[in-house]
mmCIF file of C-alpha atoms and ligand atoms in Angstrom:
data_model
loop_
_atom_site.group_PDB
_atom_site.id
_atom_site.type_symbol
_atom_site.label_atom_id
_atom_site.label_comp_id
_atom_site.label_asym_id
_atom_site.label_seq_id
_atom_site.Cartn_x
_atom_site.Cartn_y
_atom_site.Cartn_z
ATOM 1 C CA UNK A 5 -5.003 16.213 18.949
ATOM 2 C CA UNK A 6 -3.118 19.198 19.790
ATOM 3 C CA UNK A 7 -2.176 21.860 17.130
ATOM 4 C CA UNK A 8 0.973 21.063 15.807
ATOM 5 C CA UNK A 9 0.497 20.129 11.899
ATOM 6 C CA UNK A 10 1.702 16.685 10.800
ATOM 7 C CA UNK A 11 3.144 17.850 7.178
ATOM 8 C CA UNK A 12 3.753 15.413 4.438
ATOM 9 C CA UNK A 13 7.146 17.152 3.283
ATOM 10 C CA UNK A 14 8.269 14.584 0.462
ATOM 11 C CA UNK A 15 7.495 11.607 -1.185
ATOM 12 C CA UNK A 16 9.647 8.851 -3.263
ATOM 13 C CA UNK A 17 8.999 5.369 -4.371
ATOM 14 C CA UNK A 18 10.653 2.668 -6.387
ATOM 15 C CA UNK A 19 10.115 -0.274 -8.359
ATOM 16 C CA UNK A 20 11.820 -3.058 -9.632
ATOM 17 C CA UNK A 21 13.087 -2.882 -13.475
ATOM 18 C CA UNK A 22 12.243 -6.923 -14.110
ATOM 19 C CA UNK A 23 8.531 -6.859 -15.121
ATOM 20 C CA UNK A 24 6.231 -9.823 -15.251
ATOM 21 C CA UNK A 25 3.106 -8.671 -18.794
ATOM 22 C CA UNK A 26 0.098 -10.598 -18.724
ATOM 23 C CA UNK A 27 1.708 -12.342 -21.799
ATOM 24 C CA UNK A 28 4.242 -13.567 -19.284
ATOM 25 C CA UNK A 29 1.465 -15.535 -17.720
ATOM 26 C CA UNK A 30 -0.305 -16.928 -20.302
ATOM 27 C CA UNK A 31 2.622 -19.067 -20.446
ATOM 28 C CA UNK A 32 2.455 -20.111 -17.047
ATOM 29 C CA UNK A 33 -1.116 -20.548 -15.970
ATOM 30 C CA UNK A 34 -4.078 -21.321 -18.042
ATOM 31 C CA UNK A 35 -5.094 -17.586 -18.452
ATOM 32 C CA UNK A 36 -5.331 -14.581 -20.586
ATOM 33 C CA UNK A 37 -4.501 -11.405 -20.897
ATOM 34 C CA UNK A 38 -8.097 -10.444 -21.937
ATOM 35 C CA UNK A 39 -9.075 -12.220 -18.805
ATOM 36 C CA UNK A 40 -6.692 -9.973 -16.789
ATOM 37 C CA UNK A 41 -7.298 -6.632 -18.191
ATOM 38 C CA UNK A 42 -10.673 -6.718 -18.080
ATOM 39 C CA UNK A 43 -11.245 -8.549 -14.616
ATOM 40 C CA UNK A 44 -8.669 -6.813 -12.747
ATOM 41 C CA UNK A 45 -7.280 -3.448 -14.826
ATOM 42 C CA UNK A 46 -3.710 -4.765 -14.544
ATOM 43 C CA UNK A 47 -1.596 -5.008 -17.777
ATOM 44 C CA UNK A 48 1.909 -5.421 -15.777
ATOM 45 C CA UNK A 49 3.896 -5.624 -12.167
ATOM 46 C CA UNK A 50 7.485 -4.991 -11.349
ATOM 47 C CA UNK A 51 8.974 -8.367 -9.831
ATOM 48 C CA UNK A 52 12.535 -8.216 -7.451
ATOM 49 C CA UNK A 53 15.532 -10.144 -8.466
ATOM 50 C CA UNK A 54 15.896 -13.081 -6.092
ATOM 51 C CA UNK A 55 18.378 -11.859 -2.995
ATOM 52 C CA UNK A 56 17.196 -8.317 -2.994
ATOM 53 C CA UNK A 57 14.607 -7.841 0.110
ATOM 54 C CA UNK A 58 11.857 -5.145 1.008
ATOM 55 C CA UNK A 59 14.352 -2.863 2.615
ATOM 56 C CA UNK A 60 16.174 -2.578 -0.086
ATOM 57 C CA UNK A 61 13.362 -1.573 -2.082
ATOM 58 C CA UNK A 62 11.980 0.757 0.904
ATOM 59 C CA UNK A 63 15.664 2.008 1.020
ATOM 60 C CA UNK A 64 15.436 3.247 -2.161
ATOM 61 C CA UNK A 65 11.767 4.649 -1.944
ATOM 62 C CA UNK A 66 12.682 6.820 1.340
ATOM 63 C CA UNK A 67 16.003 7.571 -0.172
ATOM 64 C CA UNK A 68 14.030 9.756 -2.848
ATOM 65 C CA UNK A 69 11.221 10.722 -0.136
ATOM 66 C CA UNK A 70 13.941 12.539 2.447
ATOM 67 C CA UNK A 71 15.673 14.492 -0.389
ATOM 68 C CA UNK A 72 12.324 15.880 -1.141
ATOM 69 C CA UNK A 73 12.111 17.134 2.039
ATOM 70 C CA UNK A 74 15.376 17.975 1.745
ATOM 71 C CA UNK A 75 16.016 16.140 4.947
ATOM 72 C CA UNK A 76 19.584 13.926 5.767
ATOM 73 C CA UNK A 77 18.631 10.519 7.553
ATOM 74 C CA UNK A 78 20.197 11.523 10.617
ATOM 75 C CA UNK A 79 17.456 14.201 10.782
ATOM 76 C CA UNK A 80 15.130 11.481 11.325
ATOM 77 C CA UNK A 81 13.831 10.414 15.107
ATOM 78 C CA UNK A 82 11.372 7.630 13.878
ATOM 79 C CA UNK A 83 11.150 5.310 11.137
ATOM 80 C CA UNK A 84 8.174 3.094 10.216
ATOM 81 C CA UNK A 85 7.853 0.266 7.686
ATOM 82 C CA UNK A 86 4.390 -1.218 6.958
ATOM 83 C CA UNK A 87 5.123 -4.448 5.103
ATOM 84 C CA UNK A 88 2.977 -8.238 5.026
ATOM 85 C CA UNK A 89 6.506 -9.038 3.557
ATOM 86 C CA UNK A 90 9.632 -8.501 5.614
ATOM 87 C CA UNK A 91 13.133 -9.692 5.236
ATOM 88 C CA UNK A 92 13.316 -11.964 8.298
ATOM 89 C CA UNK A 93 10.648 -12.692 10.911
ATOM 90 C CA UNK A 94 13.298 -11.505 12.984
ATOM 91 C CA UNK A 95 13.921 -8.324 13.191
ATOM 92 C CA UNK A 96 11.897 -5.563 12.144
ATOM 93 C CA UNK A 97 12.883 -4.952 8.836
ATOM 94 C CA UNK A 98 12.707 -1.445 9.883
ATOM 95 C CA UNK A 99 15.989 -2.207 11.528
ATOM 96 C CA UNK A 100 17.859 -3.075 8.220
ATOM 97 C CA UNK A 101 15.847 -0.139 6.846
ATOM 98 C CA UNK A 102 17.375 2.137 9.417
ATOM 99 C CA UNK A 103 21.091 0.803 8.714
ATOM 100 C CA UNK A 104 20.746 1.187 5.192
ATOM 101 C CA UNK A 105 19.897 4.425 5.353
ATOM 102 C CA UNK A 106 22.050 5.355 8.463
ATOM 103 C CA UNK A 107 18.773 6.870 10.278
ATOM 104 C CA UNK A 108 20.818 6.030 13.037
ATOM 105 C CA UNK A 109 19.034 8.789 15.047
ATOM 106 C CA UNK A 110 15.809 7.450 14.283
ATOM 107 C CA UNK A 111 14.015 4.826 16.685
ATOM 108 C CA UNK A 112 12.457 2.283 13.901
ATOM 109 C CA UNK A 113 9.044 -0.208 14.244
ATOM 110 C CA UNK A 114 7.173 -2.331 11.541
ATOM 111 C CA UNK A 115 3.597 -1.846 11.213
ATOM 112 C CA UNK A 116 1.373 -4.835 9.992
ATOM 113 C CA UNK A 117 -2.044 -4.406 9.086
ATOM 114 C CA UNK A 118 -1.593 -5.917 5.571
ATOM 115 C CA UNK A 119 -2.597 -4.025 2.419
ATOM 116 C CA UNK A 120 -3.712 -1.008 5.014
ATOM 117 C CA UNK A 121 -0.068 -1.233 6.780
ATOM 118 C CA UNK A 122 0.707 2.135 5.354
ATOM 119 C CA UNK A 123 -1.965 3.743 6.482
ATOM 120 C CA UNK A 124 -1.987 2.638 9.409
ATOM 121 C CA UNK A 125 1.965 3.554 9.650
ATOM 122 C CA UNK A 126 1.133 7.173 8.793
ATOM 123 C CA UNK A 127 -1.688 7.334 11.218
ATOM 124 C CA UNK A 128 1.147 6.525 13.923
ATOM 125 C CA UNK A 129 3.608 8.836 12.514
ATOM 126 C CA UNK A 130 1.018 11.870 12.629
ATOM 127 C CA UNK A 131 -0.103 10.870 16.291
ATOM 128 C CA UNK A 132 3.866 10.601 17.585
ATOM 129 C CA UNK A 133 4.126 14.447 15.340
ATOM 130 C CA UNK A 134 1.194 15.560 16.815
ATOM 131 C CA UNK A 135 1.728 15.137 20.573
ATOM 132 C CA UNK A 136 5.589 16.850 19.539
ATOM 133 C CA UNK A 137 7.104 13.547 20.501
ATOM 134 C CA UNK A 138 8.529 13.455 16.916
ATOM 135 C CA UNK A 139 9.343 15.823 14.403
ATOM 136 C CA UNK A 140 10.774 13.735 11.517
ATOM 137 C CA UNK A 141 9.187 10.522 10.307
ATOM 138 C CA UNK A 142 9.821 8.552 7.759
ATOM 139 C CA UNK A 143 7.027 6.207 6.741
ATOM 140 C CA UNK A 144 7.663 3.613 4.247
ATOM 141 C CA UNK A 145 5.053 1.168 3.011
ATOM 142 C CA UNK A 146 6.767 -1.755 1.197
ATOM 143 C CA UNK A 147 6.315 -5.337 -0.593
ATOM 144 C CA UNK A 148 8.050 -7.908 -2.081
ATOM 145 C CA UNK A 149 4.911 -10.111 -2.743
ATOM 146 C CA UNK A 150 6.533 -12.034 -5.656
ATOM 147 C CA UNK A 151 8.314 -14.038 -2.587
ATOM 148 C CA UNK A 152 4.411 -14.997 -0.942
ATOM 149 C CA UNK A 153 2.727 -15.142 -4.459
ATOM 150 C CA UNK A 154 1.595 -19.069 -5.744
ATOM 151 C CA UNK A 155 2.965 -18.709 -9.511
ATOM 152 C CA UNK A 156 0.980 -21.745 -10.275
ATOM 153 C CA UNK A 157 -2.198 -20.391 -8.789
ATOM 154 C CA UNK A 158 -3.985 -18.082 -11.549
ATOM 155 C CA UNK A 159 -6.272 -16.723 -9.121
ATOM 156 C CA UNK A 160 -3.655 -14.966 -7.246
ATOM 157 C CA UNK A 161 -1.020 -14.829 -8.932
ATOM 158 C CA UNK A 162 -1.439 -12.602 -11.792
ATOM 159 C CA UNK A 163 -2.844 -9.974 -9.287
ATOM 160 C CA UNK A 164 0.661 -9.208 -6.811
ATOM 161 C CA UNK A 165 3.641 -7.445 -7.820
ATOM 162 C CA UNK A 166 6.459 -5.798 -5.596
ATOM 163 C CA UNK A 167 7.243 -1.852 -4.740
ATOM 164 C CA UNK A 168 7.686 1.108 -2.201
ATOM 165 C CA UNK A 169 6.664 4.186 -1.644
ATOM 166 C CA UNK A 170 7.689 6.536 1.122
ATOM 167 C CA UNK A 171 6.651 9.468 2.598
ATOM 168 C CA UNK A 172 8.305 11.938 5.392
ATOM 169 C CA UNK A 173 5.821 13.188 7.690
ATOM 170 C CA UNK A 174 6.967 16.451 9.799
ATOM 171 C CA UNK A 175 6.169 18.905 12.741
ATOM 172 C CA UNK A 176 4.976 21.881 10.759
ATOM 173 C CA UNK A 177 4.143 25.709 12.068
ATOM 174 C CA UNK A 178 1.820 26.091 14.743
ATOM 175 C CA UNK A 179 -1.726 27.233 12.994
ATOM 176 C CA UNK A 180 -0.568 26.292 9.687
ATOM 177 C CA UNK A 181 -2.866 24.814 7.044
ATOM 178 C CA UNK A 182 -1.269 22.192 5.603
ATOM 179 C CA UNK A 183 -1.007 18.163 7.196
ATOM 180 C CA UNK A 184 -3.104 15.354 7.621
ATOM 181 C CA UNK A 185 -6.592 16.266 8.694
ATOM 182 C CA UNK A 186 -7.774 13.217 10.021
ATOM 183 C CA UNK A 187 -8.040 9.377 9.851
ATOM 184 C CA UNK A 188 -10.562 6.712 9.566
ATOM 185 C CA UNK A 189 -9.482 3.618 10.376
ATOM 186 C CA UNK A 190 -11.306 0.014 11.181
ATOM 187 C CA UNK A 191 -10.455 -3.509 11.360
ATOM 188 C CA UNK A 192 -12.659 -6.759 11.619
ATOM 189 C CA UNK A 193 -10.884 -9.432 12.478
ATOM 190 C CA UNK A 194 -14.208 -12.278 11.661
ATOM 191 C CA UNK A 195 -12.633 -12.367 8.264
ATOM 192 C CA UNK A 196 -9.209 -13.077 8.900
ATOM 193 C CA UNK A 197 -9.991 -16.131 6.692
ATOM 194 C CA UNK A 198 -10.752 -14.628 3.745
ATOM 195 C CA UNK A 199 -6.914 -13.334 2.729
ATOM 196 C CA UNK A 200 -4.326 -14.836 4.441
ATOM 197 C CA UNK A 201 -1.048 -17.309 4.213
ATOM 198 C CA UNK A 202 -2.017 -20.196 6.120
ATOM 199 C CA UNK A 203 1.646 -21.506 6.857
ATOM 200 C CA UNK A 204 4.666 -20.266 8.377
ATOM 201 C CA UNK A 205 3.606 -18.367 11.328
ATOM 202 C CA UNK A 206 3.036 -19.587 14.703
ATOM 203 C CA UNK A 207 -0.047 -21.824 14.651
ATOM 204 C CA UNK A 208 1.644 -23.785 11.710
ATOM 205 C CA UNK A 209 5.555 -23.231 11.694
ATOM 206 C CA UNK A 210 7.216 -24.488 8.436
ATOM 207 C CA UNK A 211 8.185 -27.855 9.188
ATOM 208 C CA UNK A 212 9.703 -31.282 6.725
ATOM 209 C CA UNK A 213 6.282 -32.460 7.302
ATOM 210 C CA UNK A 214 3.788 -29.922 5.910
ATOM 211 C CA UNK A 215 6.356 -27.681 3.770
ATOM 212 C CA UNK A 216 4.742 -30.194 0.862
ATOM 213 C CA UNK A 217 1.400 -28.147 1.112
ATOM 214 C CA UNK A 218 2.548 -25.150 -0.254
ATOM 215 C CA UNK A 219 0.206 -23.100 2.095
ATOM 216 C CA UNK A 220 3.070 -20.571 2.638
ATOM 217 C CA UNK A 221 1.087 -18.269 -0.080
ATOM 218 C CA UNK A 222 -1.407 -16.078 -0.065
ATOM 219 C CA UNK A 223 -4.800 -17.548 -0.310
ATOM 220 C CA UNK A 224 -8.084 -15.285 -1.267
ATOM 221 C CA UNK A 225 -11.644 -15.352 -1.164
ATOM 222 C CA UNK A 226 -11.888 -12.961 -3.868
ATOM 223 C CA UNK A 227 -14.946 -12.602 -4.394
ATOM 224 C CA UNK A 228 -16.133 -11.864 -1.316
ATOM 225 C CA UNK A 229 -12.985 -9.514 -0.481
ATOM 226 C CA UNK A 230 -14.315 -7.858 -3.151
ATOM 227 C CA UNK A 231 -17.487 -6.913 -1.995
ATOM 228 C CA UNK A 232 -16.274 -5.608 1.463
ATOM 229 C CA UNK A 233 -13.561 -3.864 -0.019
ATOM 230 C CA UNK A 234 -16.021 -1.266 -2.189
ATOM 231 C CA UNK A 235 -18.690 -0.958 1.061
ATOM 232 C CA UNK A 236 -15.100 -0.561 3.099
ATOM 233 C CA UNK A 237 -13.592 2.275 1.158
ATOM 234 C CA UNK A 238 -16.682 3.985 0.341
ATOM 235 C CA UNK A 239 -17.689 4.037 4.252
ATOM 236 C CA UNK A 240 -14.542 4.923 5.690
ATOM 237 C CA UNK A 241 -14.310 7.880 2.946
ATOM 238 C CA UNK A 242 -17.374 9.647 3.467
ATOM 239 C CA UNK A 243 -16.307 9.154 7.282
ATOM 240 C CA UNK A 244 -12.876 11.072 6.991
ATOM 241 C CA UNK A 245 -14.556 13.554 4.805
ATOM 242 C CA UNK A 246 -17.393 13.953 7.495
ATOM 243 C CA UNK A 247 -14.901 14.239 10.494
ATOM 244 C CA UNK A 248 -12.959 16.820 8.985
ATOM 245 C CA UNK A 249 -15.607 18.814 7.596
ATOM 246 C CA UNK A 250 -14.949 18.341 3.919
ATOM 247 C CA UNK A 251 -17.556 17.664 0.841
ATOM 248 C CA UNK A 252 -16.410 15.941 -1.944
ATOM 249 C CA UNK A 253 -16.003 18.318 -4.220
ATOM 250 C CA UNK A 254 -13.504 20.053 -1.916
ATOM 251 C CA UNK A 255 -11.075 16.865 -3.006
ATOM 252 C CA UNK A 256 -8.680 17.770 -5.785
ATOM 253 C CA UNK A 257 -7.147 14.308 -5.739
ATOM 254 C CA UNK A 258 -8.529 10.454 -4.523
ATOM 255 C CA UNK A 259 -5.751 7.994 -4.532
ATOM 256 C CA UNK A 260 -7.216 4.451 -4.094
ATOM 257 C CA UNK A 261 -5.824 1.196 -2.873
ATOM 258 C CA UNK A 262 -4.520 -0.137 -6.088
ATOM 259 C CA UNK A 263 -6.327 -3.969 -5.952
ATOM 260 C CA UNK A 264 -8.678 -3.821 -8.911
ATOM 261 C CA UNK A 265 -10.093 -1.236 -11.110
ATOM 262 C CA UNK A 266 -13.650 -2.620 -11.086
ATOM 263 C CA UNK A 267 -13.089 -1.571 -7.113
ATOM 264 C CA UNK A 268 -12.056 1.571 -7.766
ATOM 265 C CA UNK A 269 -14.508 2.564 -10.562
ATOM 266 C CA UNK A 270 -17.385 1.436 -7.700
ATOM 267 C CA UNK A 271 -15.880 3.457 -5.304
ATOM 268 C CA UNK A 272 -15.430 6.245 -7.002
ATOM 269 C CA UNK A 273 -18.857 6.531 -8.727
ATOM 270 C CA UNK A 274 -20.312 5.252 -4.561
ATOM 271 C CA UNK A 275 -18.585 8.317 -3.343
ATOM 272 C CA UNK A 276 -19.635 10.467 -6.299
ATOM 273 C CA UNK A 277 -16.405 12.074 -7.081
ATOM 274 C CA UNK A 278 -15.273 12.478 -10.814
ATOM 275 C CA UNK A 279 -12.847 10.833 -12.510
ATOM 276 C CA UNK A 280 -10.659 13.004 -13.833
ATOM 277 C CA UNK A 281 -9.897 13.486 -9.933
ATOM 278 C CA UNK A 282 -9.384 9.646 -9.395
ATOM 279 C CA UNK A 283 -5.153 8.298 -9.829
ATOM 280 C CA UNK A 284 -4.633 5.103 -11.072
ATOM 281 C CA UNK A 285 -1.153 3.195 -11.702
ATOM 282 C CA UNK A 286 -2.798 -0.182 -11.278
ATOM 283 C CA UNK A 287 -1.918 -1.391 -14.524
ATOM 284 C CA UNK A 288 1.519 -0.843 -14.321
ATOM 285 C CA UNK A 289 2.016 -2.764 -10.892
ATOM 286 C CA UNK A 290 -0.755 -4.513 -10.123
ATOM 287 C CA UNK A 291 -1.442 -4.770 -6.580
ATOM 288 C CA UNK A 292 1.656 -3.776 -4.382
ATOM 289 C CA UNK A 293 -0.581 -3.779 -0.988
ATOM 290 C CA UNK A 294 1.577 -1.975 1.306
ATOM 291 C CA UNK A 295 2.942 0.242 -0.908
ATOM 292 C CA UNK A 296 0.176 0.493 -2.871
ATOM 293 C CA UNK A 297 -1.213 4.109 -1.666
ATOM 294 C CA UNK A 298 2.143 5.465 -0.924
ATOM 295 C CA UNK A 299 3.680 5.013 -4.512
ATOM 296 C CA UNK A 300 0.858 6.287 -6.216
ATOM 297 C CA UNK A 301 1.205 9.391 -3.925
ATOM 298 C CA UNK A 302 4.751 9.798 -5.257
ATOM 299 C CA UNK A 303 3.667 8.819 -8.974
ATOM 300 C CA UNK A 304 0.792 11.608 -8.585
ATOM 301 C CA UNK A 305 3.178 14.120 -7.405
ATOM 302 C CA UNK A 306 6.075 13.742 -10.088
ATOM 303 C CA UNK A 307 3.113 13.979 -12.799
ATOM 304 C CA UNK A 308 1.877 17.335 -11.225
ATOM 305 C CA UNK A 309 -1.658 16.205 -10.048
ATOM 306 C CA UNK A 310 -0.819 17.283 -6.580
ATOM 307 C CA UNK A 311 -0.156 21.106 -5.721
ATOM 308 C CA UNK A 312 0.204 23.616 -3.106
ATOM 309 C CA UNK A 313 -2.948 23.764 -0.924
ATOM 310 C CA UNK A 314 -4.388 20.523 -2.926
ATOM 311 C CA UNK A 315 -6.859 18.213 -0.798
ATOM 312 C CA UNK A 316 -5.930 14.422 -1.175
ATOM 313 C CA UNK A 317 -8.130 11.935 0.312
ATOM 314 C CA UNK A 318 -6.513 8.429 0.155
ATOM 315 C CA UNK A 319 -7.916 5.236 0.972
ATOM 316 C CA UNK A 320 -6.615 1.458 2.120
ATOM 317 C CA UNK A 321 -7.972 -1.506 2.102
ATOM 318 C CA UNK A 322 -6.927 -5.376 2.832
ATOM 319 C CA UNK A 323 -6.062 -8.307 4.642
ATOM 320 C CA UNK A 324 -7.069 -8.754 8.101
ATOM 321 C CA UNK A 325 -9.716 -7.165 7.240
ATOM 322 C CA UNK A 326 -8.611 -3.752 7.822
ATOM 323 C CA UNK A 327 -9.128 -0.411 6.032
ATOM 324 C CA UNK A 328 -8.668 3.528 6.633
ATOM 325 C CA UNK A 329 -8.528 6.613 4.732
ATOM 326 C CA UNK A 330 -6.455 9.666 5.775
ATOM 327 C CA UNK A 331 -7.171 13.408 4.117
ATOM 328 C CA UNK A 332 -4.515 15.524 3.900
ATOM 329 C CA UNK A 333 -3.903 19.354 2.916
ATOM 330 C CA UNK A 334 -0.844 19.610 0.520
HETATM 331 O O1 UT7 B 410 -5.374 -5.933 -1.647
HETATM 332 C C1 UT7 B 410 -6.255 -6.588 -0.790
HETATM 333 C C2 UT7 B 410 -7.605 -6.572 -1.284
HETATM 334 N N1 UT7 B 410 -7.738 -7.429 -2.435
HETATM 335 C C3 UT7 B 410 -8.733 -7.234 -3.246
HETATM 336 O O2 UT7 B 410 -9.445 -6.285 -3.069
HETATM 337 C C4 UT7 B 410 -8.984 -8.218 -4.347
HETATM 338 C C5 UT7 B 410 -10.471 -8.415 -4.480
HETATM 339 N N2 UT7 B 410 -10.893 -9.393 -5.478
HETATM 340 C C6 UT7 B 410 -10.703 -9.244 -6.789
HETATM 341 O O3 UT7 B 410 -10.069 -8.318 -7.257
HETATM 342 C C7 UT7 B 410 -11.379 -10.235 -7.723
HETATM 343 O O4 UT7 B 410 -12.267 -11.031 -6.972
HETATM 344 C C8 UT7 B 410 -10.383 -11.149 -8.498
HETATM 345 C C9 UT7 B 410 -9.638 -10.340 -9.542
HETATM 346 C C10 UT7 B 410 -9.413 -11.795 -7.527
HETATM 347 C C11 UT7 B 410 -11.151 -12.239 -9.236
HETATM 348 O O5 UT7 B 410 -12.094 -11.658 -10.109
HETATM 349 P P1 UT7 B 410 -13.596 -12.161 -10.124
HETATM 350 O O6 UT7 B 410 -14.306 -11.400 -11.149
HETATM 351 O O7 UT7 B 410 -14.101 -12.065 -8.722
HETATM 352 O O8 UT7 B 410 -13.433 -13.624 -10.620
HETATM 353 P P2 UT7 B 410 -13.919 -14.965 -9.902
HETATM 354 O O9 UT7 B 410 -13.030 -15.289 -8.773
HETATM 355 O O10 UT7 B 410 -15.393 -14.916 -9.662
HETATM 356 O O11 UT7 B 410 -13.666 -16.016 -11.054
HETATM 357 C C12 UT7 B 410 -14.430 -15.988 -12.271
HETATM 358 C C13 UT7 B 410 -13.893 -17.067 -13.182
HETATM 359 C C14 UT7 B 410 -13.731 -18.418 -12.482
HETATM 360 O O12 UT7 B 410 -14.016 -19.436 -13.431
HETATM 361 P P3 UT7 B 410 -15.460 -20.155 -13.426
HETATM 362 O O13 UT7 B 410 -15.591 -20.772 -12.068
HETATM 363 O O14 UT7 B 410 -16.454 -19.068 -13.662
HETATM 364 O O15 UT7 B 410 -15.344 -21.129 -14.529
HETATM 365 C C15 UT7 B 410 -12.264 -18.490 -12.178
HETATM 366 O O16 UT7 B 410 -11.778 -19.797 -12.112
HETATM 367 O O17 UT7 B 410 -12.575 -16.687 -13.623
HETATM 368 C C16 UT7 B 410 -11.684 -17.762 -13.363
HETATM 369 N N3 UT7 B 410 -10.366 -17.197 -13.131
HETATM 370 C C17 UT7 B 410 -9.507 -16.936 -14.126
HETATM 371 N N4 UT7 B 410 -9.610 -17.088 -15.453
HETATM 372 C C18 UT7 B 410 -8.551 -16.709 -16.189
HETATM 373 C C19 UT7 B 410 -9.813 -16.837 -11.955
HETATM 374 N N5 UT7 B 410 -8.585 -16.329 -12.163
HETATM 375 C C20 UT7 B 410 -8.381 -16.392 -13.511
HETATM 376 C C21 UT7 B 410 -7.304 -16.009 -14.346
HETATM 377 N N6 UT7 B 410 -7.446 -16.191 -15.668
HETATM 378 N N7 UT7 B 410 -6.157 -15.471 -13.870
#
């Protein structure tokens, strides 16, 4: 990579007011919310009012992001959404994203690599920074999962809740110290089985004869998502950390894909960092998978666990399978 510095300059996120308590489900599935604190961590999730789509929620998330950065949109050049939910197949959702906005100087894409999307979308924007053929990015990772989510399916359904976060990504001074450091990213596509939505895509196109099946929702192996996901985040940690030349008690700050907090309390004790050093909003949102990383970044900032010259290894992890981590000097 050359030496230009891709600098995270701001961060925003946003959530929907209408929340969906574990209380709420106990009158909908046969569950508890016993059951759901204690398996999963989650106590809560935001849910979008019916009509409202994932731009509008990224719209608001990169709204907040660029006046941190104190940027206009029409400073932008590029604009990436990473989404498993977008408002139409067709097109990008970056697109309404970028009218929204009025980025109209910004060239927009969707990135799709499920609960890793935004990762994945800020590895892109730091390349395109990198090589100077962008200076201003705007990455948004963004859900609305209440629209793939089986509400009669308690082994799903009390997991997924909808969100954004955002992040502007820019050139910064030759030499300087802070940016993204690196990436480790990885996919392995023999598991695409194991978290998916079966229907609707185009193998199996909606159609009057199969829309009975319901199979337009996500569907999880849990269990063994689980498993991969802890030797997936742990791995591609320590791999970031190695690359870059970092121990783990350089990192002030590990923000974890928000899926479960038995996952993160494994990773965190696999990777042997403390703690006090580990951000968690899982229980207020559940699992947001795109916007998972991105809007605890933004919740971690406004609380003041991220300063000047902090280290902030992040990590992804989800459907597909895919994963990465990013470290990043702040
Ligand atoms: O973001 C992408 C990555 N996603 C993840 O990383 C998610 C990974 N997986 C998980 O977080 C966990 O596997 C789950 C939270 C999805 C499930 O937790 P688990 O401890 O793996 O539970 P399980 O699937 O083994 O189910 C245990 C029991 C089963 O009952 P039996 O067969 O033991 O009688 C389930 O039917 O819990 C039952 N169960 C529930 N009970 C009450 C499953 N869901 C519920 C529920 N309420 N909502």
């Amino acid at each position: 990579m050359s030496n230009i510095p891709a600098v995270i300059t701001g961060t925003g996120s946003y959530t929907p007011a209408r929340v969906l308590t574990n209380s709420d489900f106990e009158r909908m599935v046969d569950t508890s919310d016993e059951w759901i604190r204690t398996r999963t961590g989650i106590r809560e999730r935001r849910i979008k009012e019916d009509g409202i789509g994932s731009s509008d929620l990224a719209v608001e998330a990169g709204k907040k992001a660029l006046a941190r950065a104190g940027l206009e949109p029409s400073d932008l050049d590029l604009l990436i959404v990473g989404t498993v939910t977008p408002d139409y197949p067709v097109p990008a959702t970056s697109c309404f994203v970028q009218r929204k906005l009025g980025a109209f100087n910004a060239a927009a894409m969707d990135v799709g690599a499920a609960c890793s999307s935004f990762m994945y979308g800020l590895s892109t924007a730091t390349a395109y920074v990198k090589s100077g053929f962008r200076k201003r990015v705007l990455v948004i990772g963004v859900e609305s999962l209440s629209s793939l989510t089986n509400y009669a399916d308690r082994s799903t359904c009390v997991l997924f809740g909808d969100g954004a976060g955002a992040v502007v990504v820019e050139a910064g001074e030759n030499g300087g110290k802070q940016g993204v450091l690196g990436f480790a990213l990885h996919a392995d596509g023999r598991h695409t089985g194991l978290l998916w939505v079966p229907l609707g895509g185009s193998v199996n196109p909606i159609r009057s004869g199969n829309v009975d099946q319901g199979r337009f929702f996500i569907e999880m192996n849990g269990n063994e998502v689980f498993k991969i996901a802890v030797r997936a985040m742990v791995s591609a940690s320590a791999e970031v950390c190695k690359t870059a030349g970092v121990s783990v008690d350089d990192i002030s700050l590990f923000i974890p894909h928000q899926a479960n907090i038995r996952i993160i309390d494994a990773v965190q004790k696999r990777i042997g960092i403390s703690s006090d050093k580990v951000f968690v909003n899982i229980e207020k949102y559940g699992n947001t998978s795109s916007a998972s990383v991105p809007l605890a970044l933004d919740e971690a900032f406004c609380a003041g666990r991220i300063k000047k010259g902090d280290l902030v290894l992040m990590v992804a992890f989800g459907g597909g399978l895919t994963w990465g981590a990013a470290l990043v000097r702040f």
